[in-house]
Short mmCIF file of C-alpha atoms and ligand atoms in Angstrom, two decimals:
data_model
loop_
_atom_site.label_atom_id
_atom_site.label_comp_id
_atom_site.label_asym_id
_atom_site.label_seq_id
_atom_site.Cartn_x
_atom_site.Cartn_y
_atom_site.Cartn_z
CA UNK A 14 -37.26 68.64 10.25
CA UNK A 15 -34.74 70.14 8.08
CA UNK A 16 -31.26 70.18 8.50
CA UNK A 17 -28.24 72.18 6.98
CA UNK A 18 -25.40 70.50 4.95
CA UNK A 19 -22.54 70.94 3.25
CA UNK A 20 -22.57 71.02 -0.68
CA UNK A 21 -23.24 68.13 -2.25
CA UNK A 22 -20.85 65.59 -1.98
CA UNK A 23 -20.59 62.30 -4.14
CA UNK A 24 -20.09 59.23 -2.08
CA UNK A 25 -18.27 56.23 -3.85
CA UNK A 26 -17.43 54.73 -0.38
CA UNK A 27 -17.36 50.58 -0.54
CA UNK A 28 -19.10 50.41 2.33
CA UNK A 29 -20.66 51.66 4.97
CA UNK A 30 -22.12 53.46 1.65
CA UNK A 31 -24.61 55.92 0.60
CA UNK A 32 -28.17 55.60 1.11
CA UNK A 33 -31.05 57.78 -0.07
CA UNK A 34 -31.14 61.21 1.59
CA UNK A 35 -34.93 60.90 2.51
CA UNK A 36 -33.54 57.79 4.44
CA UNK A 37 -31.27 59.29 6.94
CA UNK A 38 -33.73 62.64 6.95
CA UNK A 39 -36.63 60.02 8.26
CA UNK A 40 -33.77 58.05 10.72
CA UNK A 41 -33.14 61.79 11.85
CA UNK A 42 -36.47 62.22 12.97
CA UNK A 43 -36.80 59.09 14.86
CA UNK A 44 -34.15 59.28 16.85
CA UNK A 45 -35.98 62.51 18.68
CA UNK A 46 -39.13 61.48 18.21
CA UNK A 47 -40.42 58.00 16.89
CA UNK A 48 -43.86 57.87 15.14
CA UNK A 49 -45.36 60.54 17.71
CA UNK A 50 -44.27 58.46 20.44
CA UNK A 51 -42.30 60.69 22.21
CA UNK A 52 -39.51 58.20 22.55
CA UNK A 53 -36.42 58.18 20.25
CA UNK A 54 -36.14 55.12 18.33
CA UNK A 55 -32.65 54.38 20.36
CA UNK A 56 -34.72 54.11 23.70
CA UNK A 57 -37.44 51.94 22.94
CA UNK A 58 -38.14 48.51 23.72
CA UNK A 59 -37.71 45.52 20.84
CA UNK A 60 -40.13 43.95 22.34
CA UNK A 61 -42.15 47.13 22.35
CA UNK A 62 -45.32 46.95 19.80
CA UNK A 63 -44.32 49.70 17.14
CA UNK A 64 -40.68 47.84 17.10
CA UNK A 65 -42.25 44.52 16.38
CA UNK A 66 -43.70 45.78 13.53
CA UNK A 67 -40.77 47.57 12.32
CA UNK A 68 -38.37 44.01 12.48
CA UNK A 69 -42.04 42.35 10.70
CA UNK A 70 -42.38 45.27 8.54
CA UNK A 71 -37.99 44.79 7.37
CA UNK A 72 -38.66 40.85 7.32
CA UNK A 73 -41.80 41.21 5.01
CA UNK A 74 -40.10 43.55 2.78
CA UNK A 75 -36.85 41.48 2.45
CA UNK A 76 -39.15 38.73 0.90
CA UNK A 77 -41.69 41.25 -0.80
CA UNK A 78 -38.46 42.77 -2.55
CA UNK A 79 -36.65 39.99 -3.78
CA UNK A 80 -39.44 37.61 -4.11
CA UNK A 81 -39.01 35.25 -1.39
CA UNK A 82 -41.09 31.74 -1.08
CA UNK A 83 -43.58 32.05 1.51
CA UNK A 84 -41.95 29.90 3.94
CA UNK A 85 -38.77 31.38 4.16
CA UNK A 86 -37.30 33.22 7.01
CA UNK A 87 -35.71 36.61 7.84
CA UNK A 88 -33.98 37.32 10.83
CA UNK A 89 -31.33 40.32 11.32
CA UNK A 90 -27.95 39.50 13.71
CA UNK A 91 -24.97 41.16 14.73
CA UNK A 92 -21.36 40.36 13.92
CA UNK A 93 -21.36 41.27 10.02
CA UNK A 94 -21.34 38.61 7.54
CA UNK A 95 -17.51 37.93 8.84
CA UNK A 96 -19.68 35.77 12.01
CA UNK A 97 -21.84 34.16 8.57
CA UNK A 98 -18.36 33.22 7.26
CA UNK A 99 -18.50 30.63 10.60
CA UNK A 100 -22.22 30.42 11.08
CA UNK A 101 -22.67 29.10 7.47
CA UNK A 102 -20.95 26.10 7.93
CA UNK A 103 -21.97 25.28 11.74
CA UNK A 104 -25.37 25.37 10.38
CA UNK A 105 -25.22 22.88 7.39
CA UNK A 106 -22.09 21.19 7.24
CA UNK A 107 -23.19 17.29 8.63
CA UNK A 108 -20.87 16.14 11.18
CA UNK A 109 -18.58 14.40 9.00
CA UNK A 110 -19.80 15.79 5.87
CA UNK A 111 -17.94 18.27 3.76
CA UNK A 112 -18.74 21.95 1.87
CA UNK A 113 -17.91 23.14 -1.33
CA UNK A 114 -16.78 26.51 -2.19
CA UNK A 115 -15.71 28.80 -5.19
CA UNK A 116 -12.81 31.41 -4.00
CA UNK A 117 -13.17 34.34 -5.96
CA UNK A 118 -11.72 37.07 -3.74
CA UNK A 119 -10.80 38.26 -0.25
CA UNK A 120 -14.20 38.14 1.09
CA UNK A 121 -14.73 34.35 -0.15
CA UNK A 122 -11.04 33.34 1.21
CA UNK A 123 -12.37 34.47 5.01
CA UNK A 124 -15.31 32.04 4.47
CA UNK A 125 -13.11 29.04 3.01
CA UNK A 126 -10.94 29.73 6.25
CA UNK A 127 -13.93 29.76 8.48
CA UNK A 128 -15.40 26.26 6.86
CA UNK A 129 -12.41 24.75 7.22
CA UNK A 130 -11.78 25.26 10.84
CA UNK A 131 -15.57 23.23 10.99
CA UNK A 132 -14.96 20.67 9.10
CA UNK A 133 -13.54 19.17 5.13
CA UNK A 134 -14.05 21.88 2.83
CA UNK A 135 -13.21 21.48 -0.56
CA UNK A 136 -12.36 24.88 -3.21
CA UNK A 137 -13.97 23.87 -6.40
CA UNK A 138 -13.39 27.13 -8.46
CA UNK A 139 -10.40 29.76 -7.62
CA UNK A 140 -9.24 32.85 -9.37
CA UNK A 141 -6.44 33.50 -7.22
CA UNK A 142 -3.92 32.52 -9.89
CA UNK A 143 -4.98 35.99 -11.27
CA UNK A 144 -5.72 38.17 -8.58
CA UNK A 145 -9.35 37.56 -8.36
CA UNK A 146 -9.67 39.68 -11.77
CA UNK A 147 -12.64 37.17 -13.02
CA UNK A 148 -15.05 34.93 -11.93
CA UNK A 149 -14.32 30.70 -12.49
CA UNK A 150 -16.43 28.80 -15.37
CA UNK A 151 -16.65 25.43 -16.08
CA UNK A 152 -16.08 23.75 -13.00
CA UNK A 153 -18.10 20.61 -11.42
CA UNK A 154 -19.54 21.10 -7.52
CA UNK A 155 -19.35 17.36 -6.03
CA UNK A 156 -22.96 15.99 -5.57
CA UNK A 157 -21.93 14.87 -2.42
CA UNK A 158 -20.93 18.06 -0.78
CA UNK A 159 -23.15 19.56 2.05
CA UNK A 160 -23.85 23.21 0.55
CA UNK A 161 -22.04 25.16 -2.08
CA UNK A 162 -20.95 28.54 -1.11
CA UNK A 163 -20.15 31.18 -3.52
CA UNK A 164 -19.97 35.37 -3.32
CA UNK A 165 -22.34 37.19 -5.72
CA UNK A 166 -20.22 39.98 -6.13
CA UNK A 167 -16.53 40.49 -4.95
CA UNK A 168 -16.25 43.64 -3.77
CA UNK A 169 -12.82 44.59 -3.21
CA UNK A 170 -11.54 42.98 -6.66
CA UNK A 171 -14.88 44.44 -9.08
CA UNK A 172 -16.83 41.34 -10.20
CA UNK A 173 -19.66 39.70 -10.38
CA UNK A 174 -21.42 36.93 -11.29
CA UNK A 175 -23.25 37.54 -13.90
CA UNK A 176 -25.28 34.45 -14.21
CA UNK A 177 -25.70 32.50 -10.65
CA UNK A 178 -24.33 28.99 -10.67
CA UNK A 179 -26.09 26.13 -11.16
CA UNK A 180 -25.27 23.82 -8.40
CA UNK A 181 -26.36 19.55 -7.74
CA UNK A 182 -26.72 20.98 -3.75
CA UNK A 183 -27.79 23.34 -2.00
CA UNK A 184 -26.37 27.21 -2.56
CA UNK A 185 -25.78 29.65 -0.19
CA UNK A 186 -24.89 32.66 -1.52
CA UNK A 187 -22.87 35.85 0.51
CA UNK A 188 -24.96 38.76 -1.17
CA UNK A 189 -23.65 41.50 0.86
CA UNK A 190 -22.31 43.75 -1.70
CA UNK A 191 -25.25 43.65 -4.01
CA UNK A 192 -28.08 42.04 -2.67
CA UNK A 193 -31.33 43.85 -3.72
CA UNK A 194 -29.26 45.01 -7.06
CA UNK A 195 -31.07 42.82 -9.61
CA UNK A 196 -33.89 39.96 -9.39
CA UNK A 197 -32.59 36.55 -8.03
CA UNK A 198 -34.47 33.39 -7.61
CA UNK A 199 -34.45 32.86 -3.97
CA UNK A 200 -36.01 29.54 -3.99
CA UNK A 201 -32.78 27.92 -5.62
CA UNK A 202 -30.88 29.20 -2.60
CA UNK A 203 -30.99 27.46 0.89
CA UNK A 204 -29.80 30.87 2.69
CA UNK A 205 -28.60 34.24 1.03
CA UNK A 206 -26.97 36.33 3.74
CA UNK A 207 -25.33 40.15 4.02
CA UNK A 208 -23.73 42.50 5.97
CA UNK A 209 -26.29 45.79 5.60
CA UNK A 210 -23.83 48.34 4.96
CA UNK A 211 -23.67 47.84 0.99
CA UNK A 212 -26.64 48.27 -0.23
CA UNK A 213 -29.54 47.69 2.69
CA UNK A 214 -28.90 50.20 5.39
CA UNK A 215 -26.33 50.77 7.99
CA UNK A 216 -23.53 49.07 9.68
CA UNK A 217 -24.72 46.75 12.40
CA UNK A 218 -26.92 44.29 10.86
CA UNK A 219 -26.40 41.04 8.84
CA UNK A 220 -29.60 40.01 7.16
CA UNK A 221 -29.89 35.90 6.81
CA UNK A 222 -32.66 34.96 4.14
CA UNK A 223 -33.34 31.20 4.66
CA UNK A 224 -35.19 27.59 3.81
CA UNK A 225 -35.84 26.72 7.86
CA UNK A 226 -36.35 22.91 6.08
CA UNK A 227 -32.70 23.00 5.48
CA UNK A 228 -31.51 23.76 9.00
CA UNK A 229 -31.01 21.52 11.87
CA UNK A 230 -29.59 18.41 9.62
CA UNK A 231 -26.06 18.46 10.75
CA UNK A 232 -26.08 16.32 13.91
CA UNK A 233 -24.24 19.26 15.81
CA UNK A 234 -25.07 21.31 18.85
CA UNK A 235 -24.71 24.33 18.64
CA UNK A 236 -25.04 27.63 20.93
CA UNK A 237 -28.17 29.04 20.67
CA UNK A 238 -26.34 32.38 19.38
CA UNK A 239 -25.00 30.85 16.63
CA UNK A 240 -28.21 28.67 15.43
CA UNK A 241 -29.89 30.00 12.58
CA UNK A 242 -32.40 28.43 13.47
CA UNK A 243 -33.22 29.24 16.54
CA UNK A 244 -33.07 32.87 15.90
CA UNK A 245 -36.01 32.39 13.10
CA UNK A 246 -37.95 30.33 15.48
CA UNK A 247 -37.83 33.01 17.89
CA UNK A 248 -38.63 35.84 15.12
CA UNK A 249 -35.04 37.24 14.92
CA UNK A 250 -35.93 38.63 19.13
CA UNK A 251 -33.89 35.26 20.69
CA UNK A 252 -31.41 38.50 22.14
CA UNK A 253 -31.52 42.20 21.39
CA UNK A 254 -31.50 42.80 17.63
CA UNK A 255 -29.87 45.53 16.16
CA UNK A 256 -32.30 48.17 16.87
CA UNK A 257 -31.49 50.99 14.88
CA UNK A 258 -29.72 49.44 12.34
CA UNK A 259 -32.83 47.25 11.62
CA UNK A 260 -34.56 50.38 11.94
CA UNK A 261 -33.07 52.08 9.05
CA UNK A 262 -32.75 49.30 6.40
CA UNK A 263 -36.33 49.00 6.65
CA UNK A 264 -36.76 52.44 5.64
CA UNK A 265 -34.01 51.86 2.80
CA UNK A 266 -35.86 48.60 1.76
CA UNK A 267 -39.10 51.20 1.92
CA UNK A 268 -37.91 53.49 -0.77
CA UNK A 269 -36.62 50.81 -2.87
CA UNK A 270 -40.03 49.36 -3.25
CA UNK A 271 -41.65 53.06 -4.07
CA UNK A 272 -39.26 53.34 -6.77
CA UNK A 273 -39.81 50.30 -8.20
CA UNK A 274 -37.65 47.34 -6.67
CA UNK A 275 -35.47 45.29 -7.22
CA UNK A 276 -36.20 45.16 -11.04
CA UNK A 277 -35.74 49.15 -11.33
CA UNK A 278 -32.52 49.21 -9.21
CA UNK A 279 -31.08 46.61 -11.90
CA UNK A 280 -32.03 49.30 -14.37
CA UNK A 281 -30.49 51.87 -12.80
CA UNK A 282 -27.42 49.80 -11.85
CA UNK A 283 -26.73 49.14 -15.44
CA UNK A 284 -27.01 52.65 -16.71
CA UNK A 285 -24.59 53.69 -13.78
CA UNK A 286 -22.03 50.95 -14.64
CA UNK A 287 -22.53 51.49 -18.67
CA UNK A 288 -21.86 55.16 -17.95
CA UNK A 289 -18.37 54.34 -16.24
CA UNK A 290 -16.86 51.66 -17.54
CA UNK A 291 -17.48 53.27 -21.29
CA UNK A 292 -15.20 55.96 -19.73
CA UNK A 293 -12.84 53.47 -18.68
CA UNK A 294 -12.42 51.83 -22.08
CA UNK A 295 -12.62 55.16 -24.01
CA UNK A 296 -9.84 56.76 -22.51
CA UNK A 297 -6.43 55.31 -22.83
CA UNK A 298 -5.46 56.76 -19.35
CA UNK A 299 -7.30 53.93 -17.24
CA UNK A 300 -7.77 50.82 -17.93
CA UNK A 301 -10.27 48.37 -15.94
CA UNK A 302 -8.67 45.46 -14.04
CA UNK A 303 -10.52 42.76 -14.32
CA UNK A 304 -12.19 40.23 -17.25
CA UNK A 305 -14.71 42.25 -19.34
CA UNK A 306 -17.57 39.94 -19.03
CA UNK A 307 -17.29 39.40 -15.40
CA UNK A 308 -17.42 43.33 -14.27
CA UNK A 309 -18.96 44.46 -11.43
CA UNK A 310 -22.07 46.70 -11.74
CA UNK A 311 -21.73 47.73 -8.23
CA UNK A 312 -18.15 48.18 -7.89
CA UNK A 313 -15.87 49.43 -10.17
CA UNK A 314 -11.93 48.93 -10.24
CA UNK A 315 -9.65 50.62 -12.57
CA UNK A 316 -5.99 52.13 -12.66
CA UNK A 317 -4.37 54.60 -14.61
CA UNK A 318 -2.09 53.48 -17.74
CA UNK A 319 0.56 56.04 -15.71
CA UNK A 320 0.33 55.59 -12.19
CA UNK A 321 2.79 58.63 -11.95
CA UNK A 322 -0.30 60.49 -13.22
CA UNK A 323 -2.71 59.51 -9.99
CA UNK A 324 -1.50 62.60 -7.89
CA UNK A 325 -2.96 64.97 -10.31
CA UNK A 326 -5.74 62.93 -10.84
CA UNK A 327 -6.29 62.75 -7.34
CA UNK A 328 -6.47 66.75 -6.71
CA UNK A 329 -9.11 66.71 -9.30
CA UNK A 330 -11.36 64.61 -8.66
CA UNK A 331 -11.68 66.21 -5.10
CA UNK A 332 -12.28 69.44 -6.05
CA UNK A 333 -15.02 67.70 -7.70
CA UNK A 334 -16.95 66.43 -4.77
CA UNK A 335 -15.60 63.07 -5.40
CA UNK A 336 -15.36 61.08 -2.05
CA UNK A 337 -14.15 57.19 -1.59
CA UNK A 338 -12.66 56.11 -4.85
CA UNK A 339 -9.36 55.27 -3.93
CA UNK A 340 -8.69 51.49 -4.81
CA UNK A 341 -8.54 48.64 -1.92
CA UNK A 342 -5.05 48.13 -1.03
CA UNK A 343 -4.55 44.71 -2.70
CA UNK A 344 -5.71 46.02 -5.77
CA UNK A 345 -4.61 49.97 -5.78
CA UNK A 346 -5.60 52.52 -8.18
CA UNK A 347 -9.37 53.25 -7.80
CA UNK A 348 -12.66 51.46 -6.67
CA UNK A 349 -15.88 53.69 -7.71
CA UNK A 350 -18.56 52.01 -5.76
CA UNK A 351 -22.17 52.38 -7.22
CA UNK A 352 -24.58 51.15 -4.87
CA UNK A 353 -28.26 51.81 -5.00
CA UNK A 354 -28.44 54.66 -3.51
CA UNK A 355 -26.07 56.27 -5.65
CA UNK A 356 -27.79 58.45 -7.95
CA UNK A 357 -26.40 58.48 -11.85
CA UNK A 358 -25.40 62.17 -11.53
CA UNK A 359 -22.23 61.45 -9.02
CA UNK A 360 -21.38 58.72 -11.90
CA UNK A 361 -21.41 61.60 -14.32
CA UNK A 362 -18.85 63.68 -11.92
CA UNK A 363 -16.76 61.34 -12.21
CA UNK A 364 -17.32 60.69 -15.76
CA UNK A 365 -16.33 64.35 -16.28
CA UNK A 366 -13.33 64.93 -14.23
CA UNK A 367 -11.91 61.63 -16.07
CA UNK A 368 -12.99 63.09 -19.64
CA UNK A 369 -11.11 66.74 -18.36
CA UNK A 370 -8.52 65.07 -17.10
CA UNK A 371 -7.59 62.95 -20.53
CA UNK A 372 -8.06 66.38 -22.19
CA UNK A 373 -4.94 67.75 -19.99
CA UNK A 374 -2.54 64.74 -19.86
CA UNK A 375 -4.14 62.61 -22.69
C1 PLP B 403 -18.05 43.80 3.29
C2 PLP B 403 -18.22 42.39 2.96
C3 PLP B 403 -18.13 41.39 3.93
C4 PLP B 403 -17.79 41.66 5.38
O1 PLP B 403 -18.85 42.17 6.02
P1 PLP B 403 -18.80 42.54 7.58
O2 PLP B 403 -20.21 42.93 7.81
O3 PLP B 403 -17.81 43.64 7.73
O4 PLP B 403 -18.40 41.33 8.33
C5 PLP B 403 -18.35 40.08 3.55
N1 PLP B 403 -18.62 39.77 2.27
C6 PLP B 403 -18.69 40.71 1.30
C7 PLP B 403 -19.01 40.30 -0.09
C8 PLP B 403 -18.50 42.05 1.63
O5 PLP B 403 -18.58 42.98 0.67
#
């Protein structure tokens, strides 16, 4: 099947975010006609056979891709990783116990807010004092804390950890925003979990990657929605998954491995991110916004030295093909998200319509 569309257009959007065009040309075909079946994959059955093996086929590729111990589980849930934020600690916060967390942006405030309303949660590391521009160092996780929680990348504010902490407990880790960017050592995690729309597949599914040792410790009962797990004892089926959403990260997780995985998307990220932010710092007219060594690779804020000059700026990079750059609102000025999918020659639009521009207004 082929279908029309519009000239090429290159999408910097934070999320829901690009993903490969043979991705949505295969999701295209499946929603009129799924593997010959003669049933779209929007009408079929989860507990049909050829959609178990799709959700075992997305499970086996989570762990395939990133390396996963044998015994972990996958399961994919509704509710975004916002319903993590509150799942995380329900699920391994003791009753009377207490969690540890590092607030590094807006994302990682929601889950400090969500821990707290379970229970004593203590903020270890903060870079709030500067507007979330780096990422803490230095600071000491109490060995009698629960869990340590910490976000891998921040994506509204642009960075990243570059090397994971190193934590006396257990770490859980909100990925969403670049899980599946670079190699990580699962096994020092008890439970990385994401919201699919950043760099996995679509919006509607949060993936949970987890130790099923480490759950059920807490003393608490909880309702079978919200147990962890119970939804990997039941195979991620305990209610109706997200289908399609399932449906298409699978095929997203599918073309990551044919291109190489996880290790080749790191390569790629890096020549994306080199690209732009070697822009950034060439060109007096922008200027990055947050610490140097702590920069995102998959989402990059900057401003211009003259915000008076952002109008023109704006009408330019438009005419370029340029779509989703403008900045988050707590940070303004631009956000140029590079997610997998993105291919280095939209990073290279951009590139040019900032090296044009200087020309003009330099
Ligand atoms: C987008 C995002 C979220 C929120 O995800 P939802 O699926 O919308 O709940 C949480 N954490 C990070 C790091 C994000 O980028």
């Amino acid at each position: 099947m082929t279908v029309a569309t519009k000239t090429k257009v290159h999408n910097y959007s934070a999320g829901p975010c690009i993903l490969p065009r043979e991705v949505f040309e295969k999701a295209a075909q499946a929603v009129l006609d799924f593997e010959g079946s003669g049933l779209s994959i929007l009408e079929i059955s989860h507990r049909s056979k050829p959609f178990e093996a799709v959700m075992a086929k997305a499970q086996s590729l989570v762990k395939e891709l990133l390396g996963a111990p044998d015994n972990y589980q996958v399961v994919f849930l509704g509710g975004g990783a916002s319903l993590g934020f509150h799942m995380v600690p329900l699920n391994y916060m003791k009753l009377g116990g207490k969690s540890a967390y590092a607030n590094t942006g807006e994302w990682a405030t929601r889950a400090v807010k969500e821990s707290k309303l379970v229970g004593d949660t203590i903020v270890v590391a903060s870079s709030e004092d500067k507007n979330f521009s780096y990422i803490p160092k230095g600071y000491a996780i109490p060995s009698d804390a629960d869990y340590f929680h910490f976000t891998s990348n921040n994506t509204i504010f642009g960075t990243q950890y570059r090397q994971l902490p190193k934590s006396p407990v257990p770490l859980i880790c909100d990925m969403s925003s670049d899980i599946f960017s670079r190699p990580v050592n699962v096994a020092d995690f008890a439970l990385i979990y994401g919201g699919a729309q950043k760099n996995m597949g679509p919006a509607g599914a949060t993936m949970y990657l987890f130790d099923p040792e480490r759950l059920g410790h807490t003393g608490r009962k909880l309702s079978p929605m919200l147990d962890l797990k119970n939804h990997g004892a039941k195979e991620s089926m305990y209610n109706t998954p997200p289908v399609f959403a399932v449906y298409v990260s699978m095929l997203t997780m599918e073309w990551m491995k044919s291109v190489g995985g996880v290790v080749e998307m790191e390569k790629r990220n890096a020549a994306k991110a080199k690209l732009l932010y070697d822009a950034i710092d060439r060109l007096p007219l922008f200027k990055g916004t947050t610490a140097a060594e702590d920069r995102s690779v998959m989402n990059a804020t900057f401003v211009m030295s003259d915000a008076a000059l952002e109008p023109a700026f704006d009408v330019m990079w438009k005419e370029a093909g340029i779509s989703g750059i403008r900045g988050h609102r707590s940070v303004g000025g631009y956000r140029a998200s590079m997610y997998n999918a993105l291919p280095i020659e939209s990073v290279q639009a951009l590139v040019d319509v900032m090296e044009e521009f200087a020309k003009k207004h330099g």
